[in-house]
Amino acid sequence: MTAAVPDLTDHLGYWLRQVSNHVSQAFARKVAAKGVTVAEWAMMRVLYETGNVAPSRLADEMGMTRGAISKLAERLIAKSLVVRQASATDGRAQTLRLTKQGARLVPQLAALADQNERECFAHLSDRDRAALQRILRDSVARLGITAVAVD
């Protein structure tokens, strides 16, 4: 006798992944039209708030490795959206900051995020949206997730 195997659709994780994939892929297409990836957008958004920041602090804040931050920074530097400069207080240390072009792009990308949110969740009432957000935030906290979602 074989054990019963539940259907994929019996798992909440299946439905979360379905929605997550759709939302993420739709947003990735939108930001790609502006020449950046979702990971680059996430880094730019953090830099928009923090200003000049050491790559190590950025890695901590985003929950990413320093190597991953370095690769993202290199891509954004090549696109003239971020600059790396020597720290004013420690010549060995470096900081990252948005260029003027990068700073102008962030609000445009944020508008795309808002548009994507409306397109994907407009069918939810304000109450349902708030409940879903509360449940997901609670799950993130309970699971100890600290990294910025970029994939």
GROMACS .gro file of C-alpha atoms in nm, residues 56-150:
model
   95
   56SER     CA    1   2.943   4.638   0.377
   57ARG     CA    2   2.661   4.833   0.542
   58LEU     CA    3   2.452   4.798   0.228
   59ALA     CA    4   2.513   4.423   0.232
   60ASP     CA    5   2.399   4.406   0.595
   61GLU     CA    6   2.094   4.621   0.530
   62MET     CA    7   1.987   4.419   0.227
   63GLY     CA    8   2.076   4.079   0.375
   64MET     CA    9   2.311   4.004   0.087
   65THR     CA   10   2.675   3.903   0.067
   66ARG     CA   11   2.940   4.165   0.005
   67GLY     CA   12   3.021   3.985  -0.319
   68ALA     CA   13   2.663   4.015  -0.439
   69ILE     CA   14   2.658   4.385  -0.349
   70SER     CA   15   2.987   4.434  -0.533
   71LYS     CA   16   2.846   4.272  -0.849
   72LEU     CA   17   2.529   4.480  -0.833
   73ALA     CA   18   2.734   4.795  -0.776
   74GLU     CA   19   2.956   4.719  -1.076
   75ARG     CA   20   2.652   4.677  -1.301
   76LEU     CA   21   2.497   5.002  -1.177
   77ILE     CA   22   2.829   5.187  -1.211
   78ALA     CA   23   2.855   5.064  -1.571
   79LYS     CA   24   2.505   5.206  -1.631
   80SER     CA   25   2.607   5.542  -1.474
   81LEU     CA   26   2.340   5.503  -1.206
   82VAL     CA   27   2.578   5.462  -0.909
   83VAL     CA   28   2.926   5.592  -0.829
   84ARG     CA   29   3.187   5.454  -0.595
   85GLN     CA   30   3.404   5.702  -0.410
   86ALA     CA   31   3.669   5.699  -0.142
   87SER     CA   32   3.539   5.772   0.206
   88ALA     CA   33   3.604   6.126   0.324
   89THR     CA   34   3.718   5.994   0.663
   90ASP     CA   35   3.908   5.679   0.561
   91GLY     CA   36   4.091   5.671   0.229
   92ARG     CA   37   4.087   5.290   0.227
   93ALA     CA   38   3.711   5.269   0.263
   94GLN     CA   39   3.467   5.327  -0.018
   95THR     CA   40   3.108   5.439  -0.033
   96LEU     CA   41   2.839   5.400  -0.294
   97ARG     CA   42   2.581   5.660  -0.391
   98LEU     CA   43   2.333   5.722  -0.668
   99THR     CA   44   2.430   5.951  -0.953
  100LYS     CA   45   2.190   6.231  -1.048
  101GLN     CA   46   2.065   6.004  -1.327
  102GLY     CA   47   2.012   5.721  -1.077
  103ALA     CA   48   1.832   5.950  -0.832
  104ARG     CA   49   1.598   6.066  -1.110
  105LEU     CA   50   1.523   5.706  -1.208
  106VAL     CA   51   1.423   5.583  -0.861
  107PRO     CA   52   1.084   5.765  -0.849
  108GLN     CA   53   1.004   5.631  -1.198
  109LEU     CA   54   1.082   5.276  -1.084
  110ALA     CA   55   0.878   5.329  -0.767
  111ALA     CA   56   0.583   5.433  -0.984
  112LEU     CA   57   0.624   5.108  -1.178
  113ALA     CA   58   0.619   4.916  -0.849
  114ASP     CA   59   0.297   5.094  -0.754
  115GLN     CA   60   0.148   5.021  -1.097
  116ASN     CA   61   0.243   4.655  -1.068
  117GLU     CA   62   0.085   4.639  -0.723
  118ARG     CA   63  -0.240   4.788  -0.854
  119GLU     CA   64  -0.249   4.553  -1.152
  120CYS     CA   65  -0.190   4.244  -0.939
  121PHE     CA   66  -0.399   4.324  -0.633
  122ALA     CA   67  -0.672   4.567  -0.740
  123HIS     CA   68  -0.930   4.292  -0.695
  124LEU     CA   69  -0.869   4.289  -0.318
  125SER     CA   70  -1.070   4.511  -0.086
  126ASP     CA   71  -0.871   4.743   0.138
  127ARG     CA   72  -0.956   4.515   0.429
  128ASP     CA   73  -0.840   4.199   0.249
  129ARG     CA   74  -0.523   4.369   0.129
  130ALA     CA   75  -0.440   4.483   0.483
  131ALA     CA   76  -0.511   4.134   0.619
  132LEU     CA   77  -0.293   3.968   0.356
  133GLN     CA   78  -0.010   4.213   0.421
  134ARG     CA   79  -0.039   4.156   0.798
  135ILE     CA   80  -0.032   3.776   0.753
  136LEU     CA   81   0.269   3.789   0.519
  137ARG     CA   82   0.460   4.034   0.744
  138ASP     CA   83   0.390   3.809   1.040
  139SER     CA   84   0.519   3.507   0.847
  140VAL     CA   85   0.834   3.694   0.743
  141ALA     CA   86   0.899   3.790   1.106
  142ARG     CA   87   0.824   3.440   1.237
  143LEU     CA   88   1.054   3.282   0.979
  144GLY     CA   89   1.330   3.533   1.055
  145ILE     CA   90   1.356   3.654   0.696
  146THR     CA   91   1.573   3.965   0.678
  147ALA     CA   92   1.705   3.973   0.323
  148VAL     CA   93   1.551   4.209   0.070
  149ALA     CA   94   1.357   3.997  -0.180
  150VAL     CA   95   1.524   4.042  -0.518
   0.00000   0.00000   0.00000
